[in-house]
Coordinates of C-alpha atoms and ligand atoms in Angstrom, one line a residue:
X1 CA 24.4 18.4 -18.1
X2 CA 22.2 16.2 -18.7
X3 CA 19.5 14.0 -16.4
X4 CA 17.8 10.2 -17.1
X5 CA 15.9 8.8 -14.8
X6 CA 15.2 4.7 -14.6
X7 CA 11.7 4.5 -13.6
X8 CA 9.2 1.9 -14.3
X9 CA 5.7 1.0 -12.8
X10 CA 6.8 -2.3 -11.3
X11 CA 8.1 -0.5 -8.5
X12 CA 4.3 0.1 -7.7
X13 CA 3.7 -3.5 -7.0
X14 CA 5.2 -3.6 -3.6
X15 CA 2.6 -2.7 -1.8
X16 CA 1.5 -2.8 2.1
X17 CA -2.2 -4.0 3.2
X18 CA -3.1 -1.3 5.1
X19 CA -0.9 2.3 6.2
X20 CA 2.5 2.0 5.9
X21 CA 5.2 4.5 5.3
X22 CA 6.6 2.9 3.0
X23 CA 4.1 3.0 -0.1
X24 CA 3.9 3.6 -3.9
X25 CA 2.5 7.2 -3.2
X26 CA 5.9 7.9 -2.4
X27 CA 6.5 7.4 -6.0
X28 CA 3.7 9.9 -6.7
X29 CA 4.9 12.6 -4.8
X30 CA 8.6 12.3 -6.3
X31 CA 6.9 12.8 -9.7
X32 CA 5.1 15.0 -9.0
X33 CA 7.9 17.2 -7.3
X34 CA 10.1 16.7 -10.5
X35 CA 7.4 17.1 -12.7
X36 CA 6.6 20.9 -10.7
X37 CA 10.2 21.7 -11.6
X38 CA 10.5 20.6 -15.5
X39 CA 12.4 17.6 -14.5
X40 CA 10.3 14.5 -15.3
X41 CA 9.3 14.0 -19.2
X42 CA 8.5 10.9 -21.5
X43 CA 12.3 12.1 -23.0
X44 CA 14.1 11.3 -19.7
X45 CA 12.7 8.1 -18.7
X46 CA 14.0 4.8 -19.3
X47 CA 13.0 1.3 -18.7
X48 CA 15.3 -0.6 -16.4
X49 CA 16.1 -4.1 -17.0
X50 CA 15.8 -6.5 -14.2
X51 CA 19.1 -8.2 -12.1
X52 CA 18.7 -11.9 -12.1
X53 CA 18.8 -13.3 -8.8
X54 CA 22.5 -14.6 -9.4
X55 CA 23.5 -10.8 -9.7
X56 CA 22.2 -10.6 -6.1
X57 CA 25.1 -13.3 -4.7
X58 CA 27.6 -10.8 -5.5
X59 CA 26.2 -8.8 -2.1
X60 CA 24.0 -11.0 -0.4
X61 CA 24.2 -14.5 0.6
X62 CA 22.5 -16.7 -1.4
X63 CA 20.2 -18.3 1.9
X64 CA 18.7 -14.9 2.5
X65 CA 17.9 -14.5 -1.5
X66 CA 16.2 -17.7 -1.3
X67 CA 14.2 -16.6 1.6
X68 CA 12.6 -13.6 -0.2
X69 CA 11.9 -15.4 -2.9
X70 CA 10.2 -18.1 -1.0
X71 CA 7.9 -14.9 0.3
X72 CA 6.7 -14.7 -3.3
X73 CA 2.9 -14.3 -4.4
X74 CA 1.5 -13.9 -0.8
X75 CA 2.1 -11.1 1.7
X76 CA 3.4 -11.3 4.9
X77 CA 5.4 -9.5 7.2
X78 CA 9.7 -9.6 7.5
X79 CA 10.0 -8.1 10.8
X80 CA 7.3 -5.6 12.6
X81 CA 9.0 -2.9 9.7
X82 CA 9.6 -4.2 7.1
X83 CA 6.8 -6.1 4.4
X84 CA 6.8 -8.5 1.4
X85 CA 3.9 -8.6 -1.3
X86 CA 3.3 -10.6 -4.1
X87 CA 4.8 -7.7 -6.6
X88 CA 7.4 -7.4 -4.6
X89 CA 9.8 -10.1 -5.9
X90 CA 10.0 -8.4 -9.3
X91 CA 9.8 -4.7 -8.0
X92 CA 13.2 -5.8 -5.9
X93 CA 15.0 -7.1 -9.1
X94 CA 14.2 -4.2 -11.0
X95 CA 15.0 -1.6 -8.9
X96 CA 18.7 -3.6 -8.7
X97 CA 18.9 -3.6 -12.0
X98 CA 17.7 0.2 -12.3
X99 CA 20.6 0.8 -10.1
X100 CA 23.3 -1.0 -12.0
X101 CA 21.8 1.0 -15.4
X102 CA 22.4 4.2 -13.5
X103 CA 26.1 3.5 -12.3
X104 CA 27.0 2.3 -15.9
X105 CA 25.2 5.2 -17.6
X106 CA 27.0 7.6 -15.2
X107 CA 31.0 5.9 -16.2
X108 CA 29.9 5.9 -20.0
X109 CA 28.5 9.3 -20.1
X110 CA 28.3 12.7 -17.6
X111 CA 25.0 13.6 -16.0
X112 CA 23.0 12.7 -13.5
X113 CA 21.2 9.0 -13.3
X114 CA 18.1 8.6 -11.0
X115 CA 17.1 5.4 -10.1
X116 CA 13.7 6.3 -8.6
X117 CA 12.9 2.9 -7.4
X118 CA 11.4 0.6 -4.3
X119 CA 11.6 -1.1 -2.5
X120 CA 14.2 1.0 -1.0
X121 CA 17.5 -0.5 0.1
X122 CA 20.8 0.8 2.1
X123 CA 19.4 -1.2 5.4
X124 CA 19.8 -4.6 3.7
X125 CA 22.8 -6.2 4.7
X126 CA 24.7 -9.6 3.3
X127 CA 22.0 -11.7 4.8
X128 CA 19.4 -9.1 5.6
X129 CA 19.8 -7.2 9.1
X130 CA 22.6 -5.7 9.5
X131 CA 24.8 -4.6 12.6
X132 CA 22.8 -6.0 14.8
X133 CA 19.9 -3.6 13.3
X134 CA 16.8 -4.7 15.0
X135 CA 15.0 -4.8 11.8
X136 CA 15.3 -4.3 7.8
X137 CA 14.0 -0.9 7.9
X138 CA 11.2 -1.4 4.7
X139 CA 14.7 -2.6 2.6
X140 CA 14.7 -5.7 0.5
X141 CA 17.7 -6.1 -1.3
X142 CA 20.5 -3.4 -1.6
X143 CA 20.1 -1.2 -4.4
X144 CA 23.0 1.6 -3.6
X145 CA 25.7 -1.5 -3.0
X146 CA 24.8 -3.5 -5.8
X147 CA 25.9 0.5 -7.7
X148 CA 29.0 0.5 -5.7
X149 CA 29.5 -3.0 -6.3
X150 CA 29.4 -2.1 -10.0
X151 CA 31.3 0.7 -10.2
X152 CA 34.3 -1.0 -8.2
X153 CA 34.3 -3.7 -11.0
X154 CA 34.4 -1.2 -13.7
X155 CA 36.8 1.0 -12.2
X156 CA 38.6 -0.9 -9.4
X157 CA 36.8 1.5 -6.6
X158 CA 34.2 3.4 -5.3
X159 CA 32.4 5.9 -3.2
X160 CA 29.2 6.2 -2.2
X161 CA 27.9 9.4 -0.2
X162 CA 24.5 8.2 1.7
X163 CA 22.6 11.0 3.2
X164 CA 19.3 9.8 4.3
X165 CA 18.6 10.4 7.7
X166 CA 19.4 7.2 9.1
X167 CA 22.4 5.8 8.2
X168 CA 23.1 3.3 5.2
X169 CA 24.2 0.3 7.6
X170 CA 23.2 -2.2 5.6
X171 CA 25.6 -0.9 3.1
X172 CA 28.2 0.2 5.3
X173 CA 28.1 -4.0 6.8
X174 CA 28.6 -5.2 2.7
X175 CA 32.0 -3.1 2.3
X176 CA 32.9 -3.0 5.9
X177 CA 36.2 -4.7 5.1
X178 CA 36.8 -3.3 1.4
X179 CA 39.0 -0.4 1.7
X180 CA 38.1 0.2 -2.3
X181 CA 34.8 1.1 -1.3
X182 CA 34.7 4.6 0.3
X183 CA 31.4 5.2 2.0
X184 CA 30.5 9.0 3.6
X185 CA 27.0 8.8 5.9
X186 CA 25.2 11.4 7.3
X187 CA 22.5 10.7 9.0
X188 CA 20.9 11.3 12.4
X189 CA 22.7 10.0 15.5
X190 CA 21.0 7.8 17.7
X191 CA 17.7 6.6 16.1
X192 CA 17.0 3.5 13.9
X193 CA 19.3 1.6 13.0
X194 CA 21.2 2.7 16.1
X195 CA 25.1 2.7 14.1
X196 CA 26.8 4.8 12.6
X197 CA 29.3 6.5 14.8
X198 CA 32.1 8.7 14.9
X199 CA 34.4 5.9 15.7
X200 CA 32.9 3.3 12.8
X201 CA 36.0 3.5 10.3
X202 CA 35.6 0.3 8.9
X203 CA 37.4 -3.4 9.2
X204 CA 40.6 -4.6 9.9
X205 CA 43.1 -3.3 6.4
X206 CA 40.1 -1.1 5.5
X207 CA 40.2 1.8 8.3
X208 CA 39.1 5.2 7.3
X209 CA 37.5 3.9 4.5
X210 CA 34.0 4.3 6.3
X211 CA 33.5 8.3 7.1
X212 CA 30.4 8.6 9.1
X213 CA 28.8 12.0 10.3
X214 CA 26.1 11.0 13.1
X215 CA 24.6 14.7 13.1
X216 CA 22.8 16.1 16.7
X217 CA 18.7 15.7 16.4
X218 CA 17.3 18.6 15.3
X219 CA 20.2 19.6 12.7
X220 CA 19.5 22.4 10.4
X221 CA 20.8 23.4 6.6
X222 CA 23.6 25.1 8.5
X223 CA 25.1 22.1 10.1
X224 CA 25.0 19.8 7.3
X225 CA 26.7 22.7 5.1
X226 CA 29.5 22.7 7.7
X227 CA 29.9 18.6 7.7
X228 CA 29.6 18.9 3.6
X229 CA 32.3 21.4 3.2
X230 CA 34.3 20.2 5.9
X231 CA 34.6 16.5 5.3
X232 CA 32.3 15.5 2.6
X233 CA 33.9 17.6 0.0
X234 CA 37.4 17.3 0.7
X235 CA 37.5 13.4 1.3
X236 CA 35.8 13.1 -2.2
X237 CA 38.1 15.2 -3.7
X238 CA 41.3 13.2 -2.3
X239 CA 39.7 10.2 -4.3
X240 CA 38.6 11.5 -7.2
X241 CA 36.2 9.2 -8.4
X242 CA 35.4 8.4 -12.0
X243 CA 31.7 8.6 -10.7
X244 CA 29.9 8.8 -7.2
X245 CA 27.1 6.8 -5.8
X246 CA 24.9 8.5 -4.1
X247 CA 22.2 6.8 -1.7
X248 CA 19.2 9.3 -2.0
X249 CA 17.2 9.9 1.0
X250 CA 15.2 13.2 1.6
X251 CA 13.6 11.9 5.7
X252 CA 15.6 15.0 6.9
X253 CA 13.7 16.9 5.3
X254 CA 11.5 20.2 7.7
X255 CA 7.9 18.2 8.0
X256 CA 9.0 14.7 7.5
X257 CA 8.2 12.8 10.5
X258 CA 10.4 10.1 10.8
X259 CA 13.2 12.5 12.0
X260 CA 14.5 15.4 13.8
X261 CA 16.2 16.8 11.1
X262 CA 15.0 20.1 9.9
X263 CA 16.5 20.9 6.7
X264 CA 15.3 22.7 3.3
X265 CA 16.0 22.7 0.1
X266 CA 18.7 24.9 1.0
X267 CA 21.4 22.3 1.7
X268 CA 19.7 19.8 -1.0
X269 CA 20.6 22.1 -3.7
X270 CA 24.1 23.0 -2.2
X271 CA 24.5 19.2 -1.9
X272 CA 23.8 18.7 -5.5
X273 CA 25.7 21.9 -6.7
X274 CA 28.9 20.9 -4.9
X275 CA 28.5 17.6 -6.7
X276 CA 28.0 18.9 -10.2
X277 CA 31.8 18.1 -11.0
X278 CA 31.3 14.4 -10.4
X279 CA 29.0 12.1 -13.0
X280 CA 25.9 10.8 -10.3
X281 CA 24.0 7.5 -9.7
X282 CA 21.2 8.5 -7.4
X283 CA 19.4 5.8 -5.7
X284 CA 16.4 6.3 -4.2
X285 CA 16.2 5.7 -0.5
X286 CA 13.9 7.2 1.7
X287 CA 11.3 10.3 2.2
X288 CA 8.1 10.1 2.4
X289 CA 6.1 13.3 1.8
X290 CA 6.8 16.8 1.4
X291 CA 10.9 15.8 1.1
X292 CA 9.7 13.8 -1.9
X293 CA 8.1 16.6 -3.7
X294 CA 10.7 19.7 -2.4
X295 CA 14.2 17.7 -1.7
X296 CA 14.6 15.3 -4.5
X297 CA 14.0 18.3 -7.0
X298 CA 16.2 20.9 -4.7
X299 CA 19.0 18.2 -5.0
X300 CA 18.8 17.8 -9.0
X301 CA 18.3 21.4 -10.3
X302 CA 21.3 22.2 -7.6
X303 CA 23.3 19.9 -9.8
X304 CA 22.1 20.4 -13.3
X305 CA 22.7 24.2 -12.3
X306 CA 26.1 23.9 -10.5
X307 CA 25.8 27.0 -8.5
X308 CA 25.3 28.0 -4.5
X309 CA 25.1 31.2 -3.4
X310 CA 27.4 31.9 -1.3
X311 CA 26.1 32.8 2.4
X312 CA 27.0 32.4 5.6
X313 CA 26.7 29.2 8.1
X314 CA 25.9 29.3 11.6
X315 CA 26.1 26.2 12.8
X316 CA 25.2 24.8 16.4
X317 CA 27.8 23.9 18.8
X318 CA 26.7 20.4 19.0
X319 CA 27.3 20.1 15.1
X320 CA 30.8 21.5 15.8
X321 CA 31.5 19.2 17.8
X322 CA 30.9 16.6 15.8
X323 CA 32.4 17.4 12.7
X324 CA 35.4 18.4 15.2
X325 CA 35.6 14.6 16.3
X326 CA 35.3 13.2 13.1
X327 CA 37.8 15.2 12.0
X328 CA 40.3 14.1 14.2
X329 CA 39.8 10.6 13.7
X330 CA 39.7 10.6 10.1
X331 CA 42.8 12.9 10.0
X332 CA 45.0 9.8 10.2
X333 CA 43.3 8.7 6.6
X334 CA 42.3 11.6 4.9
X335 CA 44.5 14.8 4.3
X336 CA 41.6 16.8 6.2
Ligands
LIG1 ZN1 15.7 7.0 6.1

């Protein structure tokens, strides 16, 4: 099984004045963590080519394009989140265009595709904001849908399985009325960007085709497993896709801050393990510390290895409960 990752040191030169979250050491600790693990070498990495902005009119409007481009060459702030500097332009375009490369890299051939880019992106909607999000959430334009968008042209549909810790809803707003895009979230209920829900199935003509798992705070290994195996799994399976998107966030990981969540590398490798079937495009979302450096490599060397131990759950009655309700709603779509 083999792994490429599309890297490149543009995605270095959007940068904040000043702390923010959101920062090219992120970068740093991702390599490093891969590097730890014998999964980063000169062999693996390839150089992305940019999107042009046209490309970006296939899944944003063309006003809000403009209006990051206009940001150009000075900094300045989006909304109280969410900054533009003057690398960040270019950083943007590549890391769309890293995200197509690893989409068409992953139907040509099987393996796993990294896009390890920023800015990040699954909070971007159409024309920035999305569902009524009260900000961009660091995002500039949408690297995981531009994938999706990619792989539905190549192969008439696709899925995307987002499991940062706050759910993809800029994503979820692009397709929300495409019933060829399938698009499973997990994330953490009621925090930033405050959507997500059990009863969010998508638009009119495209119901059931939006699964989302909006876990209890505080959610372990345990109760992810049980949403994985549960739903995750056997909606993926009904579709069978040619290839899988993944949107790549490791915030719910123990010690992250932005979160509640508290899980390990435990479910990160199941998660890639269970997934070793399908050929991946990972897009980097968010994390920004230890998740980085113990996550992201949990997550590949679960798939390159394509094993779980077998162990098991115990998970809370809250995350029951959950997966219970979404169960029962998605029943009417999904032979689950
Ligand atoms: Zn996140």
């Amino acid at each position: 099984m083999s792994l490429r990752i599309f890297y490149s040191p543009i995605f270095r030169e959007h940068r904040p004045e000043g702390y923010h979250p959101e920062n090219p050491t992120r970068l740093d600790y991702a390599i490093r963590g891969l590097s730890e693990n014998g999964l980063w070498d000169e062999e693996k990495i390839l150089e992305p080519s940019p999107a042009s902005p046209s490309d970006l009119l296939l899944i944003h409007d063309g006003e809000y394009v403009e209006r990051i481009r206009g940001l150009e060459g000075s900094f300045s702030y989006l909304d109280p989140d969410t900054y533009v500097s003057p690398g960040t332009w270019e950083a943007a375009l590549s890391a769309v265009g890293a995200a197509r490369a690893a989409v068409e890299a992953a139907v040509e051939d099987r393996g796993l595709y990294l896009a390890l880019v920023r800015p990040p992106g699954h909070h971007a909607g159409r024309s920035g904001r999305a569902f009524n999000a009260s900000t961009l959430g660091f995002c500039i334009f949408n690297n995981s849908a531009f994938a999706a968008y990619t792989l539905k042209e190549r192969r008439g549909r696709a899925v995307v399985i987002d499991f940062d810790a706050h759910h993809g809803n800029g994503t979820q707003e692009i397709f929300w009325n495409d019933g060829d895009v399938v698009h499973i979230d997990l994330h953490e209920r009621d925090i930033y960007p405050w959507s997500g829900y059990e009863h969010d199935i998508g638009g009119r003509g495209a119901e059931g085709s939006k699964v989302n798992l909006p876990m209890p705070h505080y959610s372990t290994d345990d109760d992810y497993i049980l949403a994985w195996m549960e739903i995750v799994l056997p909606v993926l399976e009904e579709t069978k896709p040619d290839a899988v998107v993944v949107s790549a966030g490791f915030d719910g990981f123990l010690g992250e801050s932005l979160t509640t969540l508290r899980l390990t590398e435990r479910f990160f490798r199941y998660a890639g393990a269970t997934l070793s079937r399908y050929p991946l495009a990972v897009i980097f979302e968010g994390g920004y510390s230890v998740g980085l450096m113990r996550a992201l490599p949990a997550f590949v060397k679960g798939y390159l290895e394509g094993s779980v131990e077998e162990r098991g759950i115990e998970p809370s009655y809250e995350a029951i409960r959950t997966v219970k309700t979404v169960l029962e709603i998605q029943r009417e779509f999904w032979g689950i």
